[in-house]
PDB file of C-alpha atoms in Angstrom:
ATOM      1  CA  UNK G  18      90.693  -4.086  22.530  1.00  0.00           C
ATOM      2  CA  UNK G  19      87.107  -4.635  22.230  1.00  0.00           C
ATOM      3  CA  UNK G  20      85.473  -4.205  18.811  1.00  0.00           C
ATOM      4  CA  UNK G  21      82.272  -3.274  17.476  1.00  0.00           C
ATOM      5  CA  UNK G  22      81.464  -4.290  14.022  1.00  0.00           C
ATOM      6  CA  UNK G  23      78.726  -2.905  11.717  1.00  0.00           C
ATOM      7  CA  UNK G  24      77.943  -3.974   8.605  1.00  0.00           C
ATOM      8  CA  UNK G  25      76.944  -2.580   5.716  1.00  0.00           C
ATOM      9  CA  UNK G  26      79.549   0.208   6.182  1.00  0.00           C
ATOM     10  CA  UNK G  27      77.571   2.242   3.772  1.00  0.00           C
ATOM     11  CA  UNK G  28      74.752   1.654   1.011  1.00  0.00           C
ATOM     12  CA  UNK G  29      72.712   3.696  -1.352  1.00  0.00           C
ATOM     13  CA  UNK G  30      68.985   2.622  -1.378  1.00  0.00           C
ATOM     14  CA  UNK G  31      65.866   3.283  -3.377  1.00  0.00           C
ATOM     15  CA  UNK G  32      63.064   4.940  -1.430  1.00  0.00           C
ATOM     16  CA  UNK G  33      60.414   2.873  -0.349  1.00  0.00           C
ATOM     17  CA  UNK G  34      62.733  -0.127   0.365  1.00  0.00           C
ATOM     18  CA  UNK G  35      64.217  -1.327   3.629  1.00  0.00           C
ATOM     19  CA  UNK G  36      67.653  -1.817   4.848  1.00  0.00           C
ATOM     20  CA  UNK G  37      68.899  -4.056   7.727  1.00  0.00           C
ATOM     21  CA  UNK G  38      71.915  -2.965   9.475  1.00  0.00           C
ATOM     22  CA  UNK G  39      73.979  -5.533  11.693  1.00  0.00           C
ATOM     23  CA  UNK G  40      76.016  -4.796  14.814  1.00  0.00           C
ATOM     24  CA  UNK G  41      78.264  -7.449  16.220  1.00  0.00           C
ATOM     25  CA  UNK G  42      80.103  -7.178  19.575  1.00  0.00           C
ATOM     26  CA  UNK G  43      83.074  -9.149  20.450  1.00  0.00           C
ATOM     27  CA  UNK G  44      82.115  -9.942  23.983  1.00  0.00           C
ATOM     28  CA  UNK G  45      78.752 -10.022  25.586  1.00  0.00           C
ATOM     29  CA  UNK G  46      76.908  -6.710  26.555  1.00  0.00           C
ATOM     30  CA  UNK G  47      73.793  -6.083  28.437  1.00  0.00           C
ATOM     31  CA  UNK G  48      72.510  -3.018  26.408  1.00  0.00           C
ATOM     32  CA  UNK G  49      72.976  -1.940  22.808  1.00  0.00           C
ATOM     33  CA  UNK G  50      72.087   1.425  21.434  1.00  0.00           C
ATOM     34  CA  UNK G  51      71.351   2.600  18.107  1.00  0.00           C
ATOM     35  CA  UNK G  52      71.895   6.162  17.206  1.00  0.00           C
ATOM     36  CA  UNK G  53      71.416   8.339  13.985  1.00  0.00           C
ATOM     37  CA  UNK G  54      73.464  11.148  12.907  1.00  0.00           C
ATOM     38  CA  UNK G  55      71.955  13.162  10.225  1.00  0.00           C
ATOM     39  CA  UNK G  56      74.315  15.244   7.786  1.00  0.00           C
ATOM     40  CA  UNK G  57      76.029  17.994   9.783  1.00  0.00           C
ATOM     41  CA  UNK G  58      74.225  17.174  13.134  1.00  0.00           C
ATOM     42  CA  UNK G  59      74.851  15.269  16.296  1.00  0.00           C
ATOM     43  CA  UNK G  60      73.801  11.793  17.264  1.00  0.00           C
ATOM     44  CA  UNK G  61      70.305  11.033  18.492  1.00  0.00           C
ATOM     45  CA  UNK G  62      69.566   8.006  20.234  1.00  0.00           C
ATOM     46  CA  UNK G  63      66.936   5.840  18.473  1.00  0.00           C
ATOM     47  CA  UNK G  64      66.345   3.019  20.809  1.00  0.00           C
ATOM     48  CA  UNK G  65      67.895   0.981  23.417  1.00  0.00           C
ATOM     49  CA  UNK G  66      67.990  -2.875  22.550  1.00  0.00           C
ATOM     50  CA  UNK G  67      68.081  -5.476  25.462  1.00  0.00           C
ATOM     51  CA  UNK G  68      68.396  -9.264  24.731  1.00  0.00           C
ATOM     52  CA  UNK G  69      65.173 -11.088  25.459  1.00  0.00           C
ATOM     53  CA  UNK G  70      62.869  -7.999  25.354  1.00  0.00           C
ATOM     54  CA  UNK G  71      61.440  -5.613  23.223  1.00  0.00           C
ATOM     55  CA  UNK G  72      63.549  -2.457  22.384  1.00  0.00           C
ATOM     56  CA  UNK G  73      62.691   0.918  23.998  1.00  0.00           C
ATOM     57  CA  UNK G  74      62.210   3.712  21.467  1.00  0.00           C
ATOM     58  CA  UNK G  75      63.125   7.125  22.242  1.00  0.00           C
ATOM     59  CA  UNK G  76      60.564   9.783  21.307  1.00  0.00           C
ATOM     60  CA  UNK G  77      60.215  10.466  17.800  1.00  0.00           C
ATOM     61  CA  UNK G  78      61.081   6.707  16.631  1.00  0.00           C
ATOM     62  CA  UNK G  79      58.763   3.843  16.486  1.00  0.00           C
ATOM     63  CA  UNK G  80      59.118   0.420  15.951  1.00  0.00           C
ATOM     64  CA  UNK G  81      57.089   0.026  12.670  1.00  0.00           C
ATOM     65  CA  UNK G  82      59.775   2.443  11.040  1.00  0.00           C
ATOM     66  CA  UNK G  83      62.929   1.039  12.960  1.00  0.00           C
ATOM     67  CA  UNK G  84      62.214  -2.420  13.894  1.00  0.00           C
ATOM     68  CA  UNK G  85      65.157  -3.683  16.066  1.00  0.00           C
ATOM     69  CA  UNK G  86      66.308  -7.329  17.165  1.00  0.00           C
ATOM     70  CA  UNK G  87      68.366  -8.800  19.815  1.00  0.00           C
ATOM     71  CA  UNK G  88      68.821 -12.415  19.518  1.00  0.00           C
ATOM     72  CA  UNK G  89      71.544 -12.714  21.775  1.00  0.00           C
ATOM     73  CA  UNK G  90      74.049 -10.724  23.899  1.00  0.00           C
ATOM     74  CA  UNK G  91      76.699 -10.078  21.124  1.00  0.00           C
ATOM     75  CA  UNK G  92      74.379  -9.157  18.261  1.00  0.00           C
ATOM     76  CA  UNK G  93      71.739  -6.650  17.169  1.00  0.00           C
ATOM     77  CA  UNK G  94      69.993  -5.417  13.870  1.00  0.00           C
ATOM     78  CA  UNK G  95      68.275  -2.389  13.016  1.00  0.00           C
ATOM     79  CA  UNK G  96      66.216  -2.170  10.050  1.00  0.00           C
ATOM     80  CA  UNK G  97      65.086   1.256   8.401  1.00  0.00           C
ATOM     81  CA  UNK G  98      61.962   0.466   6.733  1.00  0.00           C
ATOM     82  CA  UNK G  99      60.027   2.234   3.803  1.00  0.00           C
ATOM     83  CA  UNK G 100      62.969   4.551   3.474  1.00  0.00           C
ATOM     84  CA  UNK G 101      62.737   8.104   2.158  1.00  0.00           C
ATOM     85  CA  UNK G 102      65.517  10.540   1.356  1.00  0.00           C
ATOM     86  CA  UNK G 103      65.029  12.044   4.882  1.00  0.00           C
ATOM     87  CA  UNK G 104      66.508   8.770   6.233  1.00  0.00           C
ATOM     88  CA  UNK G 105      69.706   9.356   4.499  1.00  0.00           C
ATOM     89  CA  UNK G 106      72.067   9.552   7.848  1.00  0.00           C
ATOM     90  CA  UNK G 107      74.779   7.708   9.371  1.00  0.00           C
ATOM     91  CA  UNK G 108      73.467   5.009  11.865  1.00  0.00           C
ATOM     92  CA  UNK G 109      75.756   3.787  14.653  1.00  0.00           C
ATOM     93  CA  UNK G 110      75.409   1.205  17.299  1.00  0.00           C
ATOM     94  CA  UNK G 111      76.933   1.383  20.642  1.00  0.00           C
ATOM     95  CA  UNK G 112      77.225  -0.592  24.009  1.00  0.00           C
ATOM     96  CA  UNK G 113      76.991   0.655  27.525  1.00  0.00           C
ATOM     97  CA  UNK G 114      79.762  -0.903  28.910  1.00  0.00           C
ATOM     98  CA  UNK G 115      82.643   0.786  26.786  1.00  0.00           C
ATOM     99  CA  UNK G 116      80.685   3.978  25.715  1.00  0.00           C
ATOM    100  CA  UNK G 117      82.091   3.137  22.234  1.00  0.00           C
ATOM    101  CA  UNK G 118      80.864   3.171  18.815  1.00  0.00           C
ATOM    102  CA  UNK G 119      80.790   0.944  15.894  1.00  0.00           C
ATOM    103  CA  UNK G 120      82.256   2.067  12.539  1.00  0.00           C
ATOM    104  CA  UNK G 121      78.871   3.494  11.188  1.00  0.00           C
ATOM    105  CA  UNK G 122      76.515   2.655   8.431  1.00  0.00           C
ATOM    106  CA  UNK G 123      76.291   5.543   5.897  1.00  0.00           C
ATOM    107  CA  UNK G 124      73.081   5.412   4.216  1.00  0.00           C
ATOM    108  CA  UNK G 125      71.870   7.168   1.353  1.00  0.00           C
ATOM    109  CA  UNK G 126      68.110   7.173   0.128  1.00  0.00           C
ATOM    110  CA  UNK G 127      67.732   8.147  -3.611  1.00  0.00           C
TER     111      UNK G 127
ATOM    112  CA  UNK F   3      65.875  24.269  25.927  1.00  0.00           C
ATOM    113  CA  UNK F   4      68.628  21.788  24.808  1.00  0.00           C
ATOM    114  CA  UNK F   5      69.995  19.307  27.275  1.00  0.00           C
ATOM    115  CA  UNK F   6      73.593  19.708  26.214  1.00  0.00           C
ATOM    116  CA  UNK F   7      74.990  22.790  24.399  1.00  0.00           C
ATOM    117  CA  UNK F   8      78.489  23.468  23.310  1.00  0.00           C
ATOM    118  CA  UNK F   9      80.125  26.638  22.429  1.00  0.00           C
ATOM    119  CA  UNK F  10      79.680  27.318  18.835  1.00  0.00           C
ATOM    120  CA  UNK F  11      82.449  26.934  16.280  1.00  0.00           C
ATOM    121  CA  UNK F  12      84.454  26.733  14.227  1.00  0.00           C
ATOM    122  CA  UNK F  13      87.064  27.207  16.565  1.00  0.00           C
ATOM    123  CA  UNK F  14      90.435  27.838  14.807  1.00  0.00           C
ATOM    124  CA  UNK F  15      93.764  27.722  16.688  1.00  0.00           C
ATOM    125  CA  UNK F  16      97.422  27.763  15.783  1.00  0.00           C
ATOM    126  CA  UNK F  17      99.659  24.698  16.150  1.00  0.00           C
ATOM    127  CA  UNK F  18     101.113  24.446  19.638  1.00  0.00           C
ATOM    128  CA  UNK F  19      98.218  26.684  21.332  1.00  0.00           C
ATOM    129  CA  UNK F  20      95.537  25.381  23.724  1.00  0.00           C
ATOM    130  CA  UNK F  21      92.121  24.738  22.407  1.00  0.00           C
ATOM    131  CA  UNK F  22      89.449  25.355  24.860  1.00  0.00           C
ATOM    132  CA  UNK F  23      85.790  23.414  24.527  1.00  0.00           C
ATOM    133  CA  UNK F  24      82.832  24.378  26.736  1.00  0.00           C
ATOM    134  CA  UNK F  25      79.979  22.466  27.484  1.00  0.00           C
ATOM    135  CA  UNK F  26      76.849  22.921  29.640  1.00  0.00           C
ATOM    136  CA  UNK F  27      74.086  20.497  30.425  1.00  0.00           C
ATOM    137  CA  UNK F  28      70.558  21.002  31.918  1.00  0.00           C
ATOM    138  CA  UNK F  29      69.830  17.814  33.919  1.00  0.00           C
ATOM    139  CA  UNK F  30      71.092  18.298  37.319  1.00  0.00           C
ATOM    140  CA  UNK F  31      71.008  14.524  37.958  1.00  0.00           C
ATOM    141  CA  UNK F  32      73.682  13.732  35.208  1.00  0.00           C
ATOM    142  CA  UNK F  33      76.243  11.657  36.580  1.00  0.00           C
ATOM    143  CA  UNK F  34      78.554  10.871  33.791  1.00  0.00           C
ATOM    144  CA  UNK F  35      80.449  13.101  31.198  1.00  0.00           C
ATOM    145  CA  UNK F  36      82.399  12.220  28.149  1.00  0.00           C
ATOM    146  CA  UNK F  37      83.991  13.975  25.333  1.00  0.00           C
ATOM    147  CA  UNK F  38      84.212  12.445  21.857  1.00  0.00           C
ATOM    148  CA  UNK F  39      86.573  13.132  18.880  1.00  0.00           C
ATOM    149  CA  UNK F  40      84.861  12.662  15.391  1.00  0.00           C
ATOM    150  CA  UNK F  41      86.895  12.941  12.206  1.00  0.00           C
ATOM    151  CA  UNK F  42      85.001  13.747   9.238  1.00  0.00           C
ATOM    152  CA  UNK F  43      83.352  10.763   7.754  1.00  0.00           C
ATOM    153  CA  UNK F  44      84.272   8.449  10.879  1.00  0.00           C
ATOM    154  CA  UNK F  45      82.490   7.400  14.022  1.00  0.00           C
ATOM    155  CA  UNK F  46      83.101   9.238  17.455  1.00  0.00           C
ATOM    156  CA  UNK F  47      85.986   8.053  19.230  1.00  0.00           C
ATOM    157  CA  UNK F  48      85.848   8.481  23.072  1.00  0.00           C
ATOM    158  CA  UNK F  49      88.687  10.664  24.265  1.00  0.00           C
ATOM    159  CA  UNK F  50      87.874  11.479  27.926  1.00  0.00           C
ATOM    160  CA  UNK F  51      85.381  10.553  30.644  1.00  0.00           C
ATOM    161  CA  UNK F  52      84.859  12.338  33.940  1.00  0.00           C
ATOM    162  CA  UNK F  53      82.556  11.511  36.778  1.00  0.00           C
ATOM    163  CA  UNK F  54      83.684  13.951  39.822  1.00  0.00           C
ATOM    164  CA  UNK F  55      84.095  17.588  40.007  1.00  0.00           C
ATOM    165  CA  UNK F  56      87.442  18.869  39.205  1.00  0.00           C
ATOM    166  CA  UNK F  57      90.226  18.224  36.585  1.00  0.00           C
ATOM    167  CA  UNK F  58      91.094  15.015  34.895  1.00  0.00           C
ATOM    168  CA  UNK F  59      94.195  14.795  32.576  1.00  0.00           C
ATOM    169  CA  UNK F  60      95.055  12.277  30.071  1.00  0.00           C
ATOM    170  CA  UNK F  61      98.121  13.227  27.900  1.00  0.00           C
ATOM    171  CA  UNK F  62      97.579  16.455  26.260  1.00  0.00           C
ATOM    172  CA  UNK F  63      93.709  16.391  27.216  1.00  0.00           C
ATOM    173  CA  UNK F  64      92.150  17.901  30.438  1.00  0.00           C
ATOM    174  CA  UNK F  65      88.680  17.631  31.144  1.00  0.00           C
ATOM    175  CA  UNK F  66      87.099  19.736  34.028  1.00  0.00           C
ATOM    176  CA  UNK F  67      83.940  19.297  35.649  1.00  0.00           C
ATOM    177  CA  UNK F  68      81.750  21.482  37.739  1.00  0.00           C
ATOM    178  CA  UNK F  69      78.529  20.065  38.718  1.00  0.00           C
ATOM    179  CA  UNK F  70      77.377  22.960  40.604  1.00  0.00           C
ATOM    180  CA  UNK F  71      77.626  25.218  37.469  1.00  0.00           C
ATOM    181  CA  UNK F  72      76.538  22.334  35.207  1.00  0.00           C
ATOM    182  CA  UNK F  73      79.571  22.727  33.123  1.00  0.00           C
ATOM    183  CA  UNK F  74      82.171  20.585  31.813  1.00  0.00           C
ATOM    184  CA  UNK F  75      85.030  21.557  29.557  1.00  0.00           C
ATOM    185  CA  UNK F  76      87.897  20.204  27.559  1.00  0.00           C
ATOM    186  CA  UNK F  77      91.569  21.487  27.096  1.00  0.00           C
ATOM    187  CA  UNK F  78      93.767  20.469  24.387  1.00  0.00           C
ATOM    188  CA  UNK F  79      97.216  21.528  25.147  1.00  0.00           C
ATOM    189  CA  UNK F  80     100.029  21.660  22.397  1.00  0.00           C
ATOM    190  CA  UNK F  81      97.448  21.652  19.639  1.00  0.00           C
ATOM    191  CA  UNK F  82      98.321  19.286  16.585  1.00  0.00           C
ATOM    192  CA  UNK F  83      97.124  19.350  12.965  1.00  0.00           C
ATOM    193  CA  UNK F  84      95.805  15.850  13.631  1.00  0.00           C
ATOM    194  CA  UNK F  85      93.665  17.291  16.557  1.00  0.00           C
ATOM    195  CA  UNK F  86      91.367  18.948  13.769  1.00  0.00           C
ATOM    196  CA  UNK F  87      88.084  17.297  14.115  1.00  0.00           C
ATOM    197  CA  UNK F  88      84.721  17.723  15.486  1.00  0.00           C
ATOM    198  CA  UNK F  89      84.382  17.377  19.412  1.00  0.00           C
ATOM    199  CA  UNK F  90      81.252  15.943  20.894  1.00  0.00           C
ATOM    200  CA  UNK F  91      80.011  16.742  24.541  1.00  0.00           C
ATOM    201  CA  UNK F  92      77.976  13.635  26.040  1.00  0.00           C
ATOM    202  CA  UNK F  93      76.015  13.625  29.220  1.00  0.00           C
ATOM    203  CA  UNK F  94      74.392  10.690  30.975  1.00  0.00           C
ATOM    204  CA  UNK F  95      72.521  10.181  34.233  1.00  0.00           C
ATOM    205  CA  UNK F  96      71.537   6.634  33.453  1.00  0.00           C
ATOM    206  CA  UNK F  97      72.475   4.472  30.669  1.00  0.00           C
ATOM    207  CA  UNK F  98      71.562   6.770  27.863  1.00  0.00           C
ATOM    208  CA  UNK F  99      73.723   9.465  26.296  1.00  0.00           C
ATOM    209  CA  UNK F 100      72.689  13.036  25.319  1.00  0.00           C
ATOM    210  CA  UNK F 101      75.027  14.795  22.952  1.00  0.00           C
ATOM    211  CA  UNK F 102      75.625  18.277  22.211  1.00  0.00           C
ATOM    212  CA  UNK F 103      76.011  19.680  18.558  1.00  0.00           C
ATOM    213  CA  UNK F 104      79.633  19.512  18.658  1.00  0.00           C
ATOM    214  CA  UNK F 105      82.548  21.864  17.993  1.00  0.00           C
ATOM    215  CA  UNK F 106      84.524  21.682  15.065  1.00  0.00           C
ATOM    216  CA  UNK F 107      88.287  22.635  15.927  1.00  0.00           C
ATOM    217  CA  UNK F 108      90.744  23.405  13.161  1.00  0.00           C
ATOM    218  CA  UNK F 109      94.480  23.570  13.962  1.00  0.00           C
ATOM    219  CA  UNK F 110      96.398  25.396  11.534  1.00  0.00           C
ATOM    220  CA  UNK F 111      99.909  25.111  11.163  1.00  0.00           C
TER     221      UNK F 111
END
């Protein structure tokens, strides 16, 4: 079956630093999505990443804080920049075609 | 007003009983409806999708959709301890998913 791989699976980072999360899909997909799940809460869409164009961000999320790359149809990265403890969350990537999620990245900012 | 609302939990049911989960949505243009199961510390897993009014059954799971009432539900029959998880309702009218807050289900042996 189709697989969406994310890495790292978890990380503990110092405030003020940045972390780049990678998402790899085993087949070509048109759209990739990045979600955030804060502790005890549901999923919130951060942005939609299309290959060859800039990502589309949802209200409350900006490119300077969450830059996204989409270099090809199977890969995307999300960077969480200048982190603060409020960024501690699970970050998940997803693809439209299968409505499934990667395994997630559990980020803790200290 | 929240876009997607789920019945508040937690919901505790005895093993073998039916667990009933409800979800309402505000966008009348919504076309696609999904139920995800999320175990603690894991990512959400798609368990049901439904696109037209009526019932859809898959094993012990039945999804029900009523677009006129803007309501979607999930029934879990013969609940098992392994069904203990948080269930997320998600709604889409294009390519984006909007999620409810989730309902935590505990199946007690």
